[in-house]
Short mmCIF file of C-alpha atoms in Angstrom, two decimals:
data_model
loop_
_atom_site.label_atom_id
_atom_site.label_comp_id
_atom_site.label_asym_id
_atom_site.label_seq_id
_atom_site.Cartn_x
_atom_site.Cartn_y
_atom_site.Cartn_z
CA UNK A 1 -58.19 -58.92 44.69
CA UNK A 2 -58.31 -55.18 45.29
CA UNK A 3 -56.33 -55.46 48.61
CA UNK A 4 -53.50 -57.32 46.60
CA UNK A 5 -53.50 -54.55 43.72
CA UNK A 6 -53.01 -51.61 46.04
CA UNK A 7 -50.24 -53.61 47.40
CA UNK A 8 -48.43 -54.14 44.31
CA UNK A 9 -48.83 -50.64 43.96
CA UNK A 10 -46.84 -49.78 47.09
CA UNK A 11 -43.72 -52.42 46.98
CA UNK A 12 -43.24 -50.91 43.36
CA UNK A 13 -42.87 -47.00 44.68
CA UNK A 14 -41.03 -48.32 47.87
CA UNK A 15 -38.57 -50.04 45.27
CA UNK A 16 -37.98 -47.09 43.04
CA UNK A 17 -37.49 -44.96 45.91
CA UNK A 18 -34.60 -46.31 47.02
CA UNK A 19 -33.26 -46.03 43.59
CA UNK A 20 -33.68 -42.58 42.78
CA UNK A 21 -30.62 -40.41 44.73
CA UNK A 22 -31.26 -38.68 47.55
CA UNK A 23 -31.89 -34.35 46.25
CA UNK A 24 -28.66 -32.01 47.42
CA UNK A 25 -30.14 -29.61 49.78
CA UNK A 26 -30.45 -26.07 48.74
CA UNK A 27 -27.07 -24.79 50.84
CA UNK A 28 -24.80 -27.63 49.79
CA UNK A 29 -25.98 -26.93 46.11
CA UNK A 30 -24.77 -23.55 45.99
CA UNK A 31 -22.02 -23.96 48.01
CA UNK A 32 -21.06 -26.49 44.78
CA UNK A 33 -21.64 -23.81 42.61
CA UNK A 34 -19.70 -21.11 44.32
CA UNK A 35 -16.93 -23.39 43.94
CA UNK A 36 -16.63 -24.44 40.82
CA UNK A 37 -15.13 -21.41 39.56
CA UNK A 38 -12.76 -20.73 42.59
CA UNK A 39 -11.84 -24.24 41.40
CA UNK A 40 -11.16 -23.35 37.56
CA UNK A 41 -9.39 -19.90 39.23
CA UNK A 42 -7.15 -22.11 41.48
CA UNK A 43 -5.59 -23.79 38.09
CA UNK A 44 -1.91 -22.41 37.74
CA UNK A 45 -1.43 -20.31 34.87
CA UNK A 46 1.52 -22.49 33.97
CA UNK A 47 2.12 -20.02 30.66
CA UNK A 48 2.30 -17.25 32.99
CA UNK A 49 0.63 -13.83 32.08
CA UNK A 50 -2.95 -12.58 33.05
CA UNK A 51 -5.65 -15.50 32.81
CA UNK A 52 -9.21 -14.72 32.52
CA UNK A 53 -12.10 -17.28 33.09
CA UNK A 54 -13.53 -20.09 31.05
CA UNK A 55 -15.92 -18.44 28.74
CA UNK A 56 -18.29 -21.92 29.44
CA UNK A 57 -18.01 -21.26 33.03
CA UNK A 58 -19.00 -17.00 32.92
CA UNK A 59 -22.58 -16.06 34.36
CA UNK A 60 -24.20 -13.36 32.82
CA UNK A 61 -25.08 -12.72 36.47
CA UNK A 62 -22.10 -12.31 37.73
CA UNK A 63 -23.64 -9.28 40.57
CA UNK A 64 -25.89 -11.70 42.24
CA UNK A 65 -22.58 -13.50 43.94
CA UNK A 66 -23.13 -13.40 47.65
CA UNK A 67 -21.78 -9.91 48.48
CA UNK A 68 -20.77 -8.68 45.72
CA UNK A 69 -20.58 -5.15 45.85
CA UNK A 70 -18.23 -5.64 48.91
CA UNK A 71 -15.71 -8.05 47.21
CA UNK A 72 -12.40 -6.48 46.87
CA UNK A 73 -10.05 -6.75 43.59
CA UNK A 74 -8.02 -9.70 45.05
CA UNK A 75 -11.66 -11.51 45.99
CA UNK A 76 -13.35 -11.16 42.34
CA UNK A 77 -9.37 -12.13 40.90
CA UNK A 78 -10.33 -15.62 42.86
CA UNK A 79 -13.92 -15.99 42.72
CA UNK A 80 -14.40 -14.04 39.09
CA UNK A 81 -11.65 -13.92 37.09
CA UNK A 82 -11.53 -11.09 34.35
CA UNK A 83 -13.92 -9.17 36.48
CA UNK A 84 -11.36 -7.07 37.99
CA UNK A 85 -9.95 -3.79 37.48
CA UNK A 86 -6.19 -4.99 37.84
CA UNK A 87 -6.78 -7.78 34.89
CA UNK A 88 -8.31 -5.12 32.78
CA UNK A 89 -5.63 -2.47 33.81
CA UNK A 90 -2.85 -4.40 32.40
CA UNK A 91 -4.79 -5.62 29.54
CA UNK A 92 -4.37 -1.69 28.65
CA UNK A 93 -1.31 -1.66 29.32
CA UNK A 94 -0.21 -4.67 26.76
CA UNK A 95 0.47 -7.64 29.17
CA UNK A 96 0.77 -10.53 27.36
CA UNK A 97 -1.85 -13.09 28.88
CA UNK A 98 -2.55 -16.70 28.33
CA UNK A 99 -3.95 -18.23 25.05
CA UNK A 100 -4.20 -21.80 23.83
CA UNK A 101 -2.98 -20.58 20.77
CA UNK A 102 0.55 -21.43 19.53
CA UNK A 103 2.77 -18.90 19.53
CA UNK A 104 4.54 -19.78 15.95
CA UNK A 105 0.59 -19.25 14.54
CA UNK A 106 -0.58 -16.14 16.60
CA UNK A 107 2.43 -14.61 18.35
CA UNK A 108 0.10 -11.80 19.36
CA UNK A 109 -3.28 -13.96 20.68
CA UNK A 110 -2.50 -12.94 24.40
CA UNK A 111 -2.42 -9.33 23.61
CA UNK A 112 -5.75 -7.36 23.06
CA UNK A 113 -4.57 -4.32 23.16
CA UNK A 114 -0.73 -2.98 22.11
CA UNK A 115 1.47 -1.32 23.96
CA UNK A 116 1.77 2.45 23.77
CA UNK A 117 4.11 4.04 20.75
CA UNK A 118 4.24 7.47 19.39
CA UNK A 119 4.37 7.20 15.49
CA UNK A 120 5.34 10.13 13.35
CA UNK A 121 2.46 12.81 13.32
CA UNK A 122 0.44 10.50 16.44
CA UNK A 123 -0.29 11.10 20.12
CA UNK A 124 1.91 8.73 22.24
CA UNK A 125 -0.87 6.18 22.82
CA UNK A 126 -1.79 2.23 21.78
CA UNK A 127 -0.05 1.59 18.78
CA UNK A 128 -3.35 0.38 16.60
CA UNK A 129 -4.99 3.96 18.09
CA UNK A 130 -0.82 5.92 16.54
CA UNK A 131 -1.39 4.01 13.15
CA UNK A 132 -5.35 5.03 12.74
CA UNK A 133 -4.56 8.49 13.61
CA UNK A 134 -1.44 9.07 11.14
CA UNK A 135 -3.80 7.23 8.60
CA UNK A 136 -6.53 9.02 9.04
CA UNK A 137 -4.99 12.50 9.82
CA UNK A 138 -2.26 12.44 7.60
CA UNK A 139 -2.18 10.24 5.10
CA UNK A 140 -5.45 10.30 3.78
CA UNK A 141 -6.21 13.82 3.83
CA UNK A 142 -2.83 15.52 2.87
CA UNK A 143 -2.44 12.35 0.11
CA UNK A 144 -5.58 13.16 -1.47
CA UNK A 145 -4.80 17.01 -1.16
CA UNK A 146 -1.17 16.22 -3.35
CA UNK A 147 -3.23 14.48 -5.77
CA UNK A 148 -5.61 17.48 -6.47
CA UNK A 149 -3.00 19.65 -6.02
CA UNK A 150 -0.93 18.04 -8.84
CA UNK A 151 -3.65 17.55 -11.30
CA UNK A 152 -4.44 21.50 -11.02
CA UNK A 153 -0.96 22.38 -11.66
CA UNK A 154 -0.66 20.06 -14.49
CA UNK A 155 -3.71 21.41 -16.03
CA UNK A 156 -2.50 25.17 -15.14
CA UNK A 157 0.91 24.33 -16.53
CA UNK A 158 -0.79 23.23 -20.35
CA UNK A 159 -3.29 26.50 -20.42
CA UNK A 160 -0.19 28.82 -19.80
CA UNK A 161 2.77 27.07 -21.64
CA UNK A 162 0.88 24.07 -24.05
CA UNK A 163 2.79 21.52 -25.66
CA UNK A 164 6.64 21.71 -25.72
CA UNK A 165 8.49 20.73 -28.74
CA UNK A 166 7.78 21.71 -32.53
CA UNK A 167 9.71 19.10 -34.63
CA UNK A 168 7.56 16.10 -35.28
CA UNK A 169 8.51 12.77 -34.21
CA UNK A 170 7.99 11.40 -37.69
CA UNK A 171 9.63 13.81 -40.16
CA UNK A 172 11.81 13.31 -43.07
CA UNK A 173 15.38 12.49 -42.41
CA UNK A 174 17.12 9.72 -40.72
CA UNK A 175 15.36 7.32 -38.05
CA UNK A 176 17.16 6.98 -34.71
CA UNK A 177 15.76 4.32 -32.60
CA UNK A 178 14.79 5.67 -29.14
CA UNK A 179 13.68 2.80 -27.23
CA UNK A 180 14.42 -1.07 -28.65
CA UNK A 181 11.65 -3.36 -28.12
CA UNK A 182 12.72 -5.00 -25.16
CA UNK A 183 12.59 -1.52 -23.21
CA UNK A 184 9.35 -0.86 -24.52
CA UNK A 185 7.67 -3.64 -23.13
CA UNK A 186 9.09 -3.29 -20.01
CA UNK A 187 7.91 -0.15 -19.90
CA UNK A 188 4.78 -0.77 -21.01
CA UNK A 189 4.12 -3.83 -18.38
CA UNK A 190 5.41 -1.17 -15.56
CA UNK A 191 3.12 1.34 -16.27
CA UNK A 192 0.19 -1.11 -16.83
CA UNK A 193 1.34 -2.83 -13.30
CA UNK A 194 1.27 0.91 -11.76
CA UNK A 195 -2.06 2.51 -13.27
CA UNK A 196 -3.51 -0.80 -12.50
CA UNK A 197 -2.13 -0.44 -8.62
CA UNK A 198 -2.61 3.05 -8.66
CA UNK A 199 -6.41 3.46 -9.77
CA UNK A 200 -7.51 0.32 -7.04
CA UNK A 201 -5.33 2.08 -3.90
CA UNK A 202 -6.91 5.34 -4.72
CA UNK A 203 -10.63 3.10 -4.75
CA UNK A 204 -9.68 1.39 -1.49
CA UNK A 205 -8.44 4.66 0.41
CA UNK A 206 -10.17 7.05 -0.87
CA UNK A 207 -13.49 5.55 -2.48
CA UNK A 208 -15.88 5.98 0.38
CA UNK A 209 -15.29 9.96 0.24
CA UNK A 210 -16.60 10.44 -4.00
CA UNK A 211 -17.70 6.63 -5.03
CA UNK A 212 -19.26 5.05 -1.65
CA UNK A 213 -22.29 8.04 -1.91
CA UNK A 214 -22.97 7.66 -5.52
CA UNK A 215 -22.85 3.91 -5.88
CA UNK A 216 -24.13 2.48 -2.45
CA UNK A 217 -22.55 0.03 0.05
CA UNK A 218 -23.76 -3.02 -1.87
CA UNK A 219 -21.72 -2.06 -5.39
CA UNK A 220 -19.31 -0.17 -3.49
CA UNK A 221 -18.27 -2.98 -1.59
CA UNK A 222 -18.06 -5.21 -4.46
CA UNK A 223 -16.04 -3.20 -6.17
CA UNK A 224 -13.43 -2.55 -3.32
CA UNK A 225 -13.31 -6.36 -2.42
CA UNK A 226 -12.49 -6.89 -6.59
CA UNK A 227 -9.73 -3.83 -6.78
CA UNK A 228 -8.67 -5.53 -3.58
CA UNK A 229 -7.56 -8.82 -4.63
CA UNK A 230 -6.77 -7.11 -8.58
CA UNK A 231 -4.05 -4.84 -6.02
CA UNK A 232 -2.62 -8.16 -4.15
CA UNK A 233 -1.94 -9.78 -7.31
CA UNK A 234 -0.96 -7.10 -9.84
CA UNK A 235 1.86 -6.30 -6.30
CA UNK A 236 4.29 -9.58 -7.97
CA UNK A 237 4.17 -8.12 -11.85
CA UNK A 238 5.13 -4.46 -10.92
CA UNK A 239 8.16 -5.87 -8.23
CA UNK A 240 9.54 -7.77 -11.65
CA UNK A 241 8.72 -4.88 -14.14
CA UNK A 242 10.40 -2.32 -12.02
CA UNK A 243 13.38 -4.47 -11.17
CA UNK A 244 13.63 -4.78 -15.04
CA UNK A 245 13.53 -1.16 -15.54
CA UNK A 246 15.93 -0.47 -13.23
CA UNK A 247 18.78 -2.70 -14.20
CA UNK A 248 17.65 -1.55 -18.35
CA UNK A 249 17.96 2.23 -17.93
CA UNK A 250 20.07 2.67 -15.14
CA UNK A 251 23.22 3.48 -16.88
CA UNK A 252 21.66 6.11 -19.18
CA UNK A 253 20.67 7.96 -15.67
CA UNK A 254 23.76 8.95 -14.11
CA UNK A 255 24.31 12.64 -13.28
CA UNK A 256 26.52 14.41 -15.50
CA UNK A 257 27.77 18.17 -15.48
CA UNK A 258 25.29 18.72 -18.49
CA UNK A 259 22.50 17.71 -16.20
CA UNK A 260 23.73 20.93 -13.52
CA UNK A 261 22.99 23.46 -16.22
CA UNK A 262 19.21 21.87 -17.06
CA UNK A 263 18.85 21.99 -13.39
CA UNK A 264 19.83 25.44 -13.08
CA UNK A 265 17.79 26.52 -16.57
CA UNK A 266 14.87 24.44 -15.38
CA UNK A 267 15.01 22.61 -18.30
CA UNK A 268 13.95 26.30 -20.35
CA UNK A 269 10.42 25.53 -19.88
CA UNK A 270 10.05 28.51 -17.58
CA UNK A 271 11.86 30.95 -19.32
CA UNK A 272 10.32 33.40 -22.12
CA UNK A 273 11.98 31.53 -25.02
CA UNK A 274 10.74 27.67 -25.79
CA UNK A 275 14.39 26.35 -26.60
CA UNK A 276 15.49 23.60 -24.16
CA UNK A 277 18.27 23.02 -22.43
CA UNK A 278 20.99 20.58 -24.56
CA UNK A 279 20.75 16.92 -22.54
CA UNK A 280 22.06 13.72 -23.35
CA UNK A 281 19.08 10.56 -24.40
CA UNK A 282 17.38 11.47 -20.75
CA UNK A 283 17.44 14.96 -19.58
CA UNK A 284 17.84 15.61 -15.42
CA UNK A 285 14.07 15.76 -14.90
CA UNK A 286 13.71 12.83 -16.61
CA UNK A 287 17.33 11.23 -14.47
CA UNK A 288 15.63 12.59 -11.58
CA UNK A 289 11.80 10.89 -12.08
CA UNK A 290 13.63 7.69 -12.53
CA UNK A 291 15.91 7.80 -9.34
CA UNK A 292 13.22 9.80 -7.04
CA UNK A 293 10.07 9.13 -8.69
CA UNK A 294 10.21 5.36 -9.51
CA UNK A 295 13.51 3.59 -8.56
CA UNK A 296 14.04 4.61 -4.78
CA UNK A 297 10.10 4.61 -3.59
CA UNK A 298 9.52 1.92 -6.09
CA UNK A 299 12.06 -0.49 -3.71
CA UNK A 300 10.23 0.40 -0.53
CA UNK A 301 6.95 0.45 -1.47
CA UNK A 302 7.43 -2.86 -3.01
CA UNK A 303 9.32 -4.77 -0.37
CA UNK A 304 6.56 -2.90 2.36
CA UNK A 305 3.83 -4.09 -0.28
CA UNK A 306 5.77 -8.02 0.41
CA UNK A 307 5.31 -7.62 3.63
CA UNK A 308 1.20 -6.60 3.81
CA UNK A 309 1.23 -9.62 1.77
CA UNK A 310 2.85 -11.59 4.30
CA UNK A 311 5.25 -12.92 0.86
CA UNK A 312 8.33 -12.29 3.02
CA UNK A 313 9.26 -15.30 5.87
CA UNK A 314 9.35 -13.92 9.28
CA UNK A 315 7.66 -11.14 9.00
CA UNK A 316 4.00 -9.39 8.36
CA UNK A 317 3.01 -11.50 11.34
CA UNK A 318 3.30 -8.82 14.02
CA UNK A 319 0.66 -6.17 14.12
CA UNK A 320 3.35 -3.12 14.61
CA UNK A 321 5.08 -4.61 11.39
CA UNK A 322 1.80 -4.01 9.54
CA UNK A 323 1.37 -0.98 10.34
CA UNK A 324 4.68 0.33 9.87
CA UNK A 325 4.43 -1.37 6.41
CA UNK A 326 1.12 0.05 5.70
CA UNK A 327 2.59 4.11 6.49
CA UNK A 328 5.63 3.38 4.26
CA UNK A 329 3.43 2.06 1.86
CA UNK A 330 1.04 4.41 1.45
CA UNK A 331 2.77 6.82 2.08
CA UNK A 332 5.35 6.98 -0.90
CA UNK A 333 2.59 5.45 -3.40
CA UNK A 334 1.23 8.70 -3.34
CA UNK A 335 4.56 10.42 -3.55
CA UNK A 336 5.16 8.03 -6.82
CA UNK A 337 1.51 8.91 -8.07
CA UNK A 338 2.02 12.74 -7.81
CA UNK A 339 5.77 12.77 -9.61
CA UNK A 340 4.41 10.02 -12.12
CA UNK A 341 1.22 12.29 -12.67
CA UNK A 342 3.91 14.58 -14.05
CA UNK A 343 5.42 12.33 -16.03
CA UNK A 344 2.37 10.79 -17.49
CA UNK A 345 1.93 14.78 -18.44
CA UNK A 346 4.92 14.94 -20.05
CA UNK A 347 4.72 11.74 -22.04
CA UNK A 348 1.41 12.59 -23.39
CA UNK A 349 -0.09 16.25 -24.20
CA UNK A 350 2.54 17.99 -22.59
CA UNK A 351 5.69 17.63 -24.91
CA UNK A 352 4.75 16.94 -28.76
CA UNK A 353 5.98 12.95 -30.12
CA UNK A 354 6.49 11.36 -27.24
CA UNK A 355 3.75 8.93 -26.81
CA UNK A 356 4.79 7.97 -30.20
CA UNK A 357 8.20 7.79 -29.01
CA UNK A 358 7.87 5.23 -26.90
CA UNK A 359 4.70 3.51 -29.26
CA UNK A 360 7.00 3.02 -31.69
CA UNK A 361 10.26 3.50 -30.58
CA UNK A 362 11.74 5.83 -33.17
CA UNK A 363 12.37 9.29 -33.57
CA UNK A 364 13.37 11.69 -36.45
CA UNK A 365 16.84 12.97 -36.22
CA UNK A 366 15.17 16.91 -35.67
CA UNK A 367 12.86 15.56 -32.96
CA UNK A 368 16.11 14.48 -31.47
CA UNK A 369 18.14 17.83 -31.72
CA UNK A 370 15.31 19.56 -30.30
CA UNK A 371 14.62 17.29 -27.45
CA UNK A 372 18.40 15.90 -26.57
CA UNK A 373 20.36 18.05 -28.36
CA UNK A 374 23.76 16.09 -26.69
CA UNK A 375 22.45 12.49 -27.71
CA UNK A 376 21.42 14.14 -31.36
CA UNK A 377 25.43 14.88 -31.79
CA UNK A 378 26.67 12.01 -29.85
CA UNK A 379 24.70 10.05 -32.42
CA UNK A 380 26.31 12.28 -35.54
CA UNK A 381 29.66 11.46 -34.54
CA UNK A 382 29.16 7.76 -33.97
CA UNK A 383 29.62 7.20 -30.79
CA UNK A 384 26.39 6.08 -29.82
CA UNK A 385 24.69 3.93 -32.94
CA UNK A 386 21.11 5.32 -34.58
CA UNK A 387 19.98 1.65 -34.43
CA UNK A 388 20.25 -0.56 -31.71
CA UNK A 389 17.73 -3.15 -32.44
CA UNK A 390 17.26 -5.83 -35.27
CA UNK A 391 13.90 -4.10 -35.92
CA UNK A 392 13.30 -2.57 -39.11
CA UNK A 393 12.38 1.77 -38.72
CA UNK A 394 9.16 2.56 -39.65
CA UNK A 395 9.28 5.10 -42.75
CA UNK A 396 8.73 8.63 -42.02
CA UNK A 397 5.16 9.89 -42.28
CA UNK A 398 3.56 11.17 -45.59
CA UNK A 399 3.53 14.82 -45.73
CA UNK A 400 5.68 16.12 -42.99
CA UNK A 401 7.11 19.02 -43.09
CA UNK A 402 10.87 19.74 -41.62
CA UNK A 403 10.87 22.84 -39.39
CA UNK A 404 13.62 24.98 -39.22
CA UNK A 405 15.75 24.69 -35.90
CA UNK A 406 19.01 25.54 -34.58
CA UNK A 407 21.52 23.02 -34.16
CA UNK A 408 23.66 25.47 -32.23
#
């Protein structure tokens, strides 16, 4: 019995010996090895380009290769591909190189690196190293500098000068209606659409400088990723609004020869006296706010604004379109937020009535000789009507006193 149990043992191992496959030995196993990826290398690059490796087929040992430190450039090309100098090299240099990607989705995936470009104000290098530089050296510091700049002279301007204007905007006397409703909501959902754009670019490009250190990362980064998507969205409702103000007060802002003499007077607000210059309904620093200060930077930075978006077919899809977007862009928002610092200025503290002006849309008829002494006698002699609208004029204020002005 024990003899025929120890040889049931022994037919069973001789059978599943002959089963189990025969081990590789050791030099025909790495021999495999070795070329498996001069295997994967040997695939033509049918999409032409640079081609580096498999990133399933990379060792993380790639120096313990059989002679490694004597392979040449064209040997690790073969046996290691994107372990070479010349694949690297012309990575640098922006040669486009394979990607599975489509090209209609990411036009750029075989590029790592851009090609060199020299934008305004930037060393000629990479073109992602250009924009950083003019962002970072230019825009950013010399923007925020305009800003301060334009807030001190503002405030200098009030100390030294204070409020234009003496007649009040609600005296006795006839009504003329300034601004109908219609214009006053458009101008109202512009500058709404502005601050709003205004206050979150100023957060995203300039938050990490005065809010980052008092509020932290955490809040800070809330906060920009809110303003963020507030910016993208509030972008559509200032594009309409403007184009609305535009084609509303565009013909009351041509150039005249009346507008020459403000020019040359400055308006009279830097002379001794405080009598200003005679101007039609706007004045030339108001003509030249609208045409430089919202109507011609308004148009690029909204159709560059489009294209950050990616809101306008074909293009936004580059990276070099981006960025020249982004410098436009930025760029004249804070030209538009220094001249419309001004103008906020001006339609608030700095001349008396017109925040009420454009509140309620009427003026008294001394308010008007004082301010627009041309539109004041246009008005008289009927060529331009006192009332515009169907709305009713709001009565004069109780109490008002008229002050005594020349109507020369």
């Amino acid at each position: 019995m024990k003899h025929l149990l120890i040889a049931m043992l022994l037919a069973g191992g001789a059978a599943w010996a002959q089963q189990a496959p025969a081990p590789a030995p050791a030099s025909a196993a790495s021999a495999a090895s070795a070329a498996a990826p001069a295997q994967a290398a040997a695939v033509p690059a049918t999409s032409g380009g640079i081609r580096s490796q498999n990133i399933f087929e990379v060792k993380p040992d790639a120096s313990a290769d059989p002679g490694y430190a004597e392979q040449s450039n064209g040997e690790r090309a073969r046996v290691q591909p994107g372990n070479n100098a010349p694949m690297w090299r012309q990575v640098g240099q922006g040669v486009t190189g394979y990607s599975s990607l489509p090209v209609t989705q990411a036009p750029e995936a075989g590029n790592l690196i851009q090609p060199f470009v020299q934008y305004p104000g930037s060393r000629y290098t990479n073109a992602g190293e250009a924009w950083r530089e003019v962002r970072n050296r230019w825009i950013i510091p010399y923007g925020a500098a305009l800003l301060v700049i334009t807030l001190l002279a503002l405030a200098i301007f009030y100390f030294a000068k204070g409020p234009m204007g003496h007649a009040p905007v609600d005296g006795p006397g006839r009504r003329i209606e300034r601004f109908t409703p219609f214009e006053r909501a458009a101008h109202w959902a512009n500058a709404i659409a502005f601050c709003t754009l205004a206050i979150s670019g100023i957060v995203m490009a300039f938050g990490k400088f005065f809010l980052l250190p008092i509020m932290g990362s955490t809040l800070f980064g809330w906060l920009a990723y809110v303003l963020k998507n507030v910016h993208n969205f509030m972008g559509p409702l200032f594009a309409v609004s403007l184009a609305v103000i535009i084609l509303t007060f565009v013909k009351d802002n041509i150039a005249t020869m009346a507008d020459w003499i403000w020019v040359k007077r400055a308006g009279g607000m830097l002379g001794g006296g405080d009598e200003e210059v005679p101007s039609h309904r706007f004045n030339a620093g108001e003509k030249g706010m609208f045409w430089w200060g919202i109507t011609i930077p308004g148009i690029f930075v909204v159709l560059s604004g489009l294209v950050l978006d990616k809101l306008i077919p074909g293009w936004g899809v580059l990276r070099g379109e981006m960025q020249v977007a982004h410098m436009v862009h930025a760029t004249l928002a804070v030209w538009m937020m220094a001249l419309l610092l001004g103008h906020i200025y001006m339609g608030t503290i700095g001349m008396r009535g017109a925040y009420k002006a454009m509140k309620t849309g009427y003026v008294s008829e001394e308010w008007a000789q004082e301010h627009h002494a041309l539109w004041a006698k246009d008005i008289r002699d009927g060529k331009i009507p006192a009332q515009r609208s169907a709305e009713r004029p709001p009565l004069p204020a109780a109490g008002t006193a008229t002050v005594a002005r020349s109507t020369t």
